[in-house]
Amino acid sequence: MKIGIETMIQTLLLCAGCVLLAQMISSNLYILQARTCFHELSDRIECSQMDESVIRQCKEEAAKQGYRLECRQIDGTQGDTCLLLSLYYELRVPDTWKNAGSKREGVIQGYAR
């Protein structure tokens, strides 16, 4: 009887560990997808030399993929201008068992010159 109970507890702990590990892998894949999108959009903006129509298209494309792209112009010390790009994404993170599936907002920032 003791071996049966120990085996059941080990099985339950193993299942709980697998669920948490799968959640972590899923979150990391989603963040990787957001980073890939950010780099593609920032490269496109840099290649267009910060054209307003391209920036608008990139914002629309980010919105279609479920992200929010914000651009802020920054003047450099040597008279050059660059854009501070911020890509916001929502990430589901299990905080506790009561508040499972809460959403948190992540941000990826970089410069386009």
CSV table of N, CA and C in Angstrom, one decimal, residues 2-4 12 14-15 30 34 42-43 48 52 58 63 66 72 77 80 91-92 101 104 107:
chain,number,residue,atom,x,y,z
A,2,LYS,N,2.0,1.2,0.7
A,2,LYS,CA,2.8,2.4,0.8
A,2,LYS,C,3.5,2.7,-0.5
A,3,ILE,N,3.9,1.7,-1.3
A,3,ILE,CA,4.5,1.9,-2.6
A,3,ILE,C,3.5,2.5,-3.5
A,4,GLY,N,2.2,2.1,-3.5
A,4,GLY,CA,1.2,2.6,-4.4
A,4,GLY,C,1.0,4.1,-4.1
A,12,LEU,N,2.0,12.5,-9.7
A,12,LEU,CA,1.4,13.8,-9.7
A,12,LEU,C,2.4,15.0,-9.7
A,14,LEU,N,5.4,14.8,-11.0
A,14,LEU,CA,6.0,14.8,-12.3
A,14,LEU,C,5.1,15.5,-13.3
A,15,CYS,N,3.8,15.2,-13.2
A,15,CYS,CA,2.8,15.9,-14.1
A,15,CYS,C,2.8,17.4,-13.9
A,30,TYR,N,7.1,32.6,-27.4
A,30,TYR,CA,6.3,33.8,-27.7
A,30,TYR,C,7.2,35.0,-27.7
A,34,ALA,N,8.2,37.6,-30.7
A,34,ALA,CA,8.1,39.1,-30.6
A,34,ALA,C,9.5,39.7,-31.0
A,42,SER,N,12.3,46.9,-37.3
A,42,SER,CA,13.4,47.9,-37.1
A,42,SER,C,14.3,48.0,-38.3
A,43,ASP,N,14.6,46.8,-38.9
A,43,ASP,CA,15.4,46.8,-40.1
A,43,ASP,C,14.7,47.4,-41.3
A,48,SER,N,14.5,52.2,-44.9
A,48,SER,CA,13.7,53.3,-45.5
A,48,SER,C,14.1,54.6,-45.1
A,52,GLU,N,8.0,58.1,-43.1
A,52,GLU,CA,6.7,58.1,-42.3
A,52,GLU,C,5.7,57.0,-42.8
A,58,CYS,N,4.6,49.6,-40.7
A,58,CYS,CA,5.1,48.8,-39.6
A,58,CYS,C,4.2,48.7,-38.4
A,63,ALA,N,0.3,45.6,-35.2
A,63,ALA,CA,-1.0,45.5,-34.7
A,63,ALA,C,-1.7,44.2,-35.2
A,66,GLY,N,-0.6,41.4,-33.2
A,66,GLY,CA,-1.0,41.4,-31.7
A,66,GLY,C,0.0,42.2,-30.9
A,72,ARG,N,9.6,57.0,-31.1
A,72,ARG,CA,9.9,58.3,-30.5
A,72,ARG,C,11.2,58.8,-31.1
A,77,THR,N,23.7,63.9,-30.3
A,77,THR,CA,24.6,64.9,-29.9
A,77,THR,C,25.3,65.5,-31.1
A,80,ASP,N,22.6,64.2,-35.6
A,80,ASP,CA,21.9,63.1,-36.2
A,80,ASP,C,20.6,62.8,-35.4
A,91,LEU,N,1.9,38.9,-22.4
A,91,LEU,CA,2.5,37.6,-22.1
A,91,LEU,C,1.7,37.0,-20.9
A,92,ARG,N,1.2,35.8,-21.1
A,92,ARG,CA,0.5,35.1,-20.0
A,92,ARG,C,1.5,34.4,-19.1
A,101,GLY,N,-3.0,32.4,-15.3
A,101,GLY,CA,-3.3,33.0,-16.6
A,101,GLY,C,-3.3,34.6,-16.6
A,104,ARG,N,0.7,39.9,-18.5
A,104,ARG,CA,1.7,40.9,-18.2
A,104,ARG,C,2.2,41.5,-19.5
A,107,VAL,N,8.2,44.5,-23.1
A,107,VAL,CA,8.6,45.5,-24.0
A,107,VAL,C,10.0,45.1,-24.5
